[in-house]
Short mmCIF file of C-alpha atoms and ligand atoms in Angstrom, two decimals:
data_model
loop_
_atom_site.label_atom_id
_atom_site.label_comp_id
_atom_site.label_asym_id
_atom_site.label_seq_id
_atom_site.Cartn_x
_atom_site.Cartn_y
_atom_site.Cartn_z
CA UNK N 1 0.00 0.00 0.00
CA UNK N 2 1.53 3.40 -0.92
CA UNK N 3 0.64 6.84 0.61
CA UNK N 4 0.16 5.23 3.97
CA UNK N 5 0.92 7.90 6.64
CA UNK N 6 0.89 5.73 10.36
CA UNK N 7 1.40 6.64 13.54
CA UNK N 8 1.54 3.38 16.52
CA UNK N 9 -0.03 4.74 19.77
CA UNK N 10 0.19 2.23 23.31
CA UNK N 11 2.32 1.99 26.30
CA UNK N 12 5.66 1.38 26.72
CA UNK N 13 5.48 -2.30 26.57
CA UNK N 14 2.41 -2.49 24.19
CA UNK N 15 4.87 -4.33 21.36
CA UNK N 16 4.47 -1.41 19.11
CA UNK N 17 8.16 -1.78 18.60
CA UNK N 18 7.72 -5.21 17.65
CA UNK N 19 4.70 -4.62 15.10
CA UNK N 20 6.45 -1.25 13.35
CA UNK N 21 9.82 -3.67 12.44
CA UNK N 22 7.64 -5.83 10.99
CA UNK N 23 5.19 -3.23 8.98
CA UNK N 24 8.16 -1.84 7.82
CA UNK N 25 9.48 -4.71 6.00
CA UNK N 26 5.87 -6.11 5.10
CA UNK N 27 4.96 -2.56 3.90
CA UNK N 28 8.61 -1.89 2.78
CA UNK N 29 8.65 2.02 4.52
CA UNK N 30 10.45 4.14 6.74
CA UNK N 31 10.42 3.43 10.14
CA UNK N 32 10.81 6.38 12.73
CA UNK N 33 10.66 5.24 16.33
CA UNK N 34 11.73 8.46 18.67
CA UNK N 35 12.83 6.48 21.47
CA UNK N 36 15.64 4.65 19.32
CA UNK N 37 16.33 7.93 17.77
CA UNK N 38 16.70 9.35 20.97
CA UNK N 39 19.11 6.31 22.37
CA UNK N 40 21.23 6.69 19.13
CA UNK N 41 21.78 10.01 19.75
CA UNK N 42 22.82 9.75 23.92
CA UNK N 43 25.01 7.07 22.88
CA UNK N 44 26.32 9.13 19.94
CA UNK N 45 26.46 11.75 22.27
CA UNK N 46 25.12 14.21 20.33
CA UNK N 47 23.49 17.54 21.40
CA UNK N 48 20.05 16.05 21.01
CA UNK N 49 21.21 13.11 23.13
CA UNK N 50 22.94 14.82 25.71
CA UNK N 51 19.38 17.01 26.13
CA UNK N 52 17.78 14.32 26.15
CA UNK N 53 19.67 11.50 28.18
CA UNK N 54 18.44 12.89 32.03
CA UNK N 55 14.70 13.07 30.61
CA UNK N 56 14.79 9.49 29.42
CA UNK N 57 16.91 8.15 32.66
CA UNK N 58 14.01 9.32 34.56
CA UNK N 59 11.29 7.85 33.01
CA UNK N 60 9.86 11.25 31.41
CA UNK N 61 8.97 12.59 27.94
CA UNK N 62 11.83 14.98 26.60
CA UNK N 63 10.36 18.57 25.84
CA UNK N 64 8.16 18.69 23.10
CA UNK N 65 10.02 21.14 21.51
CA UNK N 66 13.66 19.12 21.37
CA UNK N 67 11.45 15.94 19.83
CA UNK N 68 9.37 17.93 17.68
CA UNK N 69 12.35 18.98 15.98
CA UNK N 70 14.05 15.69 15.33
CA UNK N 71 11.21 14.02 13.62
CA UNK N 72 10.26 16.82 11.54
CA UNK N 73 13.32 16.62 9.80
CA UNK N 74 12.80 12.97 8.66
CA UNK N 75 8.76 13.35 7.68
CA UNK N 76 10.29 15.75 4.84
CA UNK N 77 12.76 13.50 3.35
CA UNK N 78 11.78 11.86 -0.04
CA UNK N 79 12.13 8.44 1.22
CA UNK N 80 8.96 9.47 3.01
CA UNK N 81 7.03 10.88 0.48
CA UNK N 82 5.50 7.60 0.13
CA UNK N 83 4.63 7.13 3.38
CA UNK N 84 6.27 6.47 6.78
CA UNK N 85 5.18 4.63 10.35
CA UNK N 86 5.49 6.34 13.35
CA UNK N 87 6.68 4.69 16.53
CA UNK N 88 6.27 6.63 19.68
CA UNK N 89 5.63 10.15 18.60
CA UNK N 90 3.52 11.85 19.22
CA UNK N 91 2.92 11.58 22.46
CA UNK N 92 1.34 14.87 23.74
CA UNK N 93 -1.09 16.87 21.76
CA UNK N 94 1.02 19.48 21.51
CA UNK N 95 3.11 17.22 19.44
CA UNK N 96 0.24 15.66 17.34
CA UNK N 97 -0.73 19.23 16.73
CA UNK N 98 2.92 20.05 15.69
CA UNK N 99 2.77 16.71 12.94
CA UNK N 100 -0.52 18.30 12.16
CA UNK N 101 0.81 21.13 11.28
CA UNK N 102 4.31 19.78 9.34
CA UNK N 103 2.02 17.51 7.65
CA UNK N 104 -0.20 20.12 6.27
CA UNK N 105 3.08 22.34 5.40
CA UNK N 106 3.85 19.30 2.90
CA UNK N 107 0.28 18.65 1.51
CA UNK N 108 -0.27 15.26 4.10
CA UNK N 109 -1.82 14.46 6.70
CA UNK N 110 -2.40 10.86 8.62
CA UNK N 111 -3.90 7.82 7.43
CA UNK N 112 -4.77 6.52 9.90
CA UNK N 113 -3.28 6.13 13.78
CA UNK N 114 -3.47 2.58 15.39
CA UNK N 115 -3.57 1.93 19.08
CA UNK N 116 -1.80 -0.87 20.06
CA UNK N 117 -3.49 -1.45 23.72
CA UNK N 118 -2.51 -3.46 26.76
CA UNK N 119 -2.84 -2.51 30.69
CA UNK N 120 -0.81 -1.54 32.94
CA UNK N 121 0.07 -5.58 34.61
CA UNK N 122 0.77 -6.46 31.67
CA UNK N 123 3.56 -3.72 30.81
CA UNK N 124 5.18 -4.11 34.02
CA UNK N 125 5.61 -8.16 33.39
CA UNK N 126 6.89 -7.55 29.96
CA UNK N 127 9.44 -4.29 30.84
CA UNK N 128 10.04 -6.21 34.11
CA UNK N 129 11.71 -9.00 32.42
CA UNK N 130 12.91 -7.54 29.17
CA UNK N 131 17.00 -7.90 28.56
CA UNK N 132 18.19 -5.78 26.01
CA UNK N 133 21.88 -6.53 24.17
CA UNK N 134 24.38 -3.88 25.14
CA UNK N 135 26.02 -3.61 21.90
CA UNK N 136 23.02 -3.84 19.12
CA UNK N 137 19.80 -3.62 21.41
CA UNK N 138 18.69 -6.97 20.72
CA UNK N 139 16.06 -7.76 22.65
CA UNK N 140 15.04 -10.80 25.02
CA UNK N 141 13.01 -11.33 27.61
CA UNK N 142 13.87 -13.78 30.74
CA UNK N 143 10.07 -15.64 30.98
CA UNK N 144 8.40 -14.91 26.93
CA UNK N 145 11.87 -15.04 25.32
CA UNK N 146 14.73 -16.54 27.35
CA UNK N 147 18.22 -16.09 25.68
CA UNK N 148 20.20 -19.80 25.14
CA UNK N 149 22.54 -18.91 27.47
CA UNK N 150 21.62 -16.19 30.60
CA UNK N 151 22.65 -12.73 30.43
CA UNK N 152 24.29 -13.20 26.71
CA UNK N 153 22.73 -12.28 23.51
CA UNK N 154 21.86 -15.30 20.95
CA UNK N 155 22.62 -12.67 18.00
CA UNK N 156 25.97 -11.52 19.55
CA UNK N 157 27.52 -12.92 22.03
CA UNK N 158 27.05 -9.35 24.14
CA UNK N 159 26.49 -8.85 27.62
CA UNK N 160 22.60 -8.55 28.37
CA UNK N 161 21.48 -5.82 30.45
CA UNK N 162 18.73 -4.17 31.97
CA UNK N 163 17.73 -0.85 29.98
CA UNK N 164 17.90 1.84 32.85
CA UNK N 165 14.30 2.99 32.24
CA UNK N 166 13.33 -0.68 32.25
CA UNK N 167 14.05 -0.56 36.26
CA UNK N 168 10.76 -0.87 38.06
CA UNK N 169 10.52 2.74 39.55
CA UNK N 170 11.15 4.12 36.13
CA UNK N 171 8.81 1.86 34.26
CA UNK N 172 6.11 3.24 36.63
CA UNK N 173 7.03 6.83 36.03
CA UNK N 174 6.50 6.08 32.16
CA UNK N 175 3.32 4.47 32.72
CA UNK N 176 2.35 7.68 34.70
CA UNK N 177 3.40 9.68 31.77
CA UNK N 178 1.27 7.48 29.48
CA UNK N 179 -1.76 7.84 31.20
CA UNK N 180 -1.30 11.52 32.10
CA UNK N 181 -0.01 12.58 28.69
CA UNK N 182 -0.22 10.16 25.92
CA UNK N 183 -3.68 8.68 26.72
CA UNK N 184 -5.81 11.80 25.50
CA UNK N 185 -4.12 11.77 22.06
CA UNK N 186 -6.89 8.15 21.93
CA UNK N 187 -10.19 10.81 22.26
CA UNK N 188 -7.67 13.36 20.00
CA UNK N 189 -7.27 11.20 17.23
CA UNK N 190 -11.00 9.12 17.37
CA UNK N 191 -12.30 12.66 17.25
CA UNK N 192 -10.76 12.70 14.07
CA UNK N 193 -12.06 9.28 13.29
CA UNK N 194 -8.36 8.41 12.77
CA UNK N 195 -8.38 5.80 15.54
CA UNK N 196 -7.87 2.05 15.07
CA UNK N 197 -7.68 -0.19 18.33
CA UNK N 198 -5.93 -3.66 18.45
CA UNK N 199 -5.45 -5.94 21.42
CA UNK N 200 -2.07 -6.12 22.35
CA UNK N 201 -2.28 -8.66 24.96
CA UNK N 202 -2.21 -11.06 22.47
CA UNK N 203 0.74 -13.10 20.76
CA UNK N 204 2.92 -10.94 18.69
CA UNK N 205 1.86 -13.18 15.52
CA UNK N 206 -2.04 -12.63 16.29
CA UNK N 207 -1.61 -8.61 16.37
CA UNK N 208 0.21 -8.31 13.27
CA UNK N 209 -2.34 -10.49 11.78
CA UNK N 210 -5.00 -8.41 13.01
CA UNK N 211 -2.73 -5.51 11.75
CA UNK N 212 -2.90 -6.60 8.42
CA UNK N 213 -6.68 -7.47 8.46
CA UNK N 214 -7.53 -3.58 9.81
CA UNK N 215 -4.90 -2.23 6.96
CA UNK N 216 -6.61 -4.24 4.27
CA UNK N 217 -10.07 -2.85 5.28
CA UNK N 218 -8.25 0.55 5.57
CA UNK N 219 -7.53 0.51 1.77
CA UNK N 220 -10.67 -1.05 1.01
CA UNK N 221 -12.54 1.58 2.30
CA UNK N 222 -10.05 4.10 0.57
CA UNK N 223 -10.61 2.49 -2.55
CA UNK N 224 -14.16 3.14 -2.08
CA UNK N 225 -13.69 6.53 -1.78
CA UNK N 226 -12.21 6.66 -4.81
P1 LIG Y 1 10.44 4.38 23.99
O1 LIG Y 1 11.56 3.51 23.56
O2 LIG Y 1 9.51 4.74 22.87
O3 LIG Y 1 9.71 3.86 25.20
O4 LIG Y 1 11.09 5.78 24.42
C1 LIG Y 1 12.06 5.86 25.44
C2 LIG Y 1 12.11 7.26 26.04
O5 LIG Y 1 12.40 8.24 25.03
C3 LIG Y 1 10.80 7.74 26.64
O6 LIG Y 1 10.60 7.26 27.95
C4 LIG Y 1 10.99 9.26 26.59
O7 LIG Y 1 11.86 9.71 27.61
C5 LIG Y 1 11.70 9.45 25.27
N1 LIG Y 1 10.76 9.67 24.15
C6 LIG Y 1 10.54 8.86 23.08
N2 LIG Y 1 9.63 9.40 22.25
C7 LIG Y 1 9.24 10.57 22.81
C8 LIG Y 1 8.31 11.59 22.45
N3 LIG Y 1 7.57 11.51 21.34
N4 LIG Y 1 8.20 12.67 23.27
C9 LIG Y 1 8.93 12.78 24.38
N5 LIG Y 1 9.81 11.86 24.79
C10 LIG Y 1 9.98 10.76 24.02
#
């Protein structure tokens, strides 16, 4: 499907991640998840990373101003003139009014904006016991996906480590942020009757089929239109 502007909205946890890798090859287009722009640039140590690093260490958003910025940039290369998925941003309405906006500046707007939803138990199990590879970010998890060997990475051979803001205390400041922040881009956006929901909770294989299935109808009822 070309032209397909898509922004993934869930927790932190929700496998949004997960599903955008996979869109992105199924789909074959750009892929722009903030928070591993975000950790490229701390561990590049650039000036958006260094801004960024104490934000993310605590568990809260970085200023919508610094993010706002960064992804901008990419929606207005030609690689994404076809279409792009979103991963993570926005995540305010202040920042889904700022896409608004940069979309609009290039003669866009959004497809469509699919919620990827699972509560708050669940996030803690799966953050809880997520390892993530220290050199490449590969990730495991110690009960769902158990590396062969503990602590080392099946890919890699790298150590396996817990992400700082996958330490309990810090997972429950992000799902505060969520709720507090995130959450009303869901009335925002079905407002809009941009809104899509699929459950989460279940296996990774079952959402992206269900992914596919709500996409299909998607262009269906674009077709339609036509
Ligand atoms: P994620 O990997 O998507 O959970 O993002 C990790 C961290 O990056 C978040 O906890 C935030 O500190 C930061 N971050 C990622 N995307 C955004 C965004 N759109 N706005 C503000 N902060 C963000």
């Amino acid at each position: 499907m070309s032209g397909l502007n898509l922004v993934l909205l869930g927790p932190p946890g929700s496998g949004k991640g997960t599903q955008g890798e996979r869109l992105q090859e199924d789909l074959r287009l750009p892929y722009y998840a903030t928070g591993d722009i975000l950790r490229a640039a701390v561990r590049d140590e650039t000036e958006l990373g260094r801004t960024a690093k104490e934000y993310m260490d605590r568990g809260d958003l970085v200023p919508d101003d610094v993010i706002v910025g960064a992804i901008g940039e990419r929606l207005a290369l030609p690689e994404a003139a076809d279409g792009f998925i979103l991963d993570g941003f926005p995540r305010t309405v202040p920042q889904a009014e700022a896409l608004a906006a940069a979309l609009s500046a290039l003669g866009k707007g959004l497809t469509t904006v699919l919620l990827v939803d699972v509560d708050d138990g669940e996030v803690m199990k799966r953050l809880g016991g997520r390892r993530t590879c220290a050199e490449n970010g590969h990730v495991f998890h110690i009960e769902f996906n158990p590396p062969q060997q503990d602590g080392v990475c099946d890919v890699d051979g790298s150590t396996l480590i817990v992400r700082d803001d996958d330490k309990p205390d810090v997972i429950g400041r992000r799902l505060d942020q969520y709720h507090e922040k995130t959450e009303p881009l869901i009335a925002f956006y079905d407002h809009q009757s941009l809104l899509r929901r699929v459950d989460g909770s279940a296996a990774p294989e079952e959402v992206a089929t269900e992914i596919h299935r709500m996409l299909a109808t998607l262009k269906l009822e674009g077709d339609e239109a036509l």
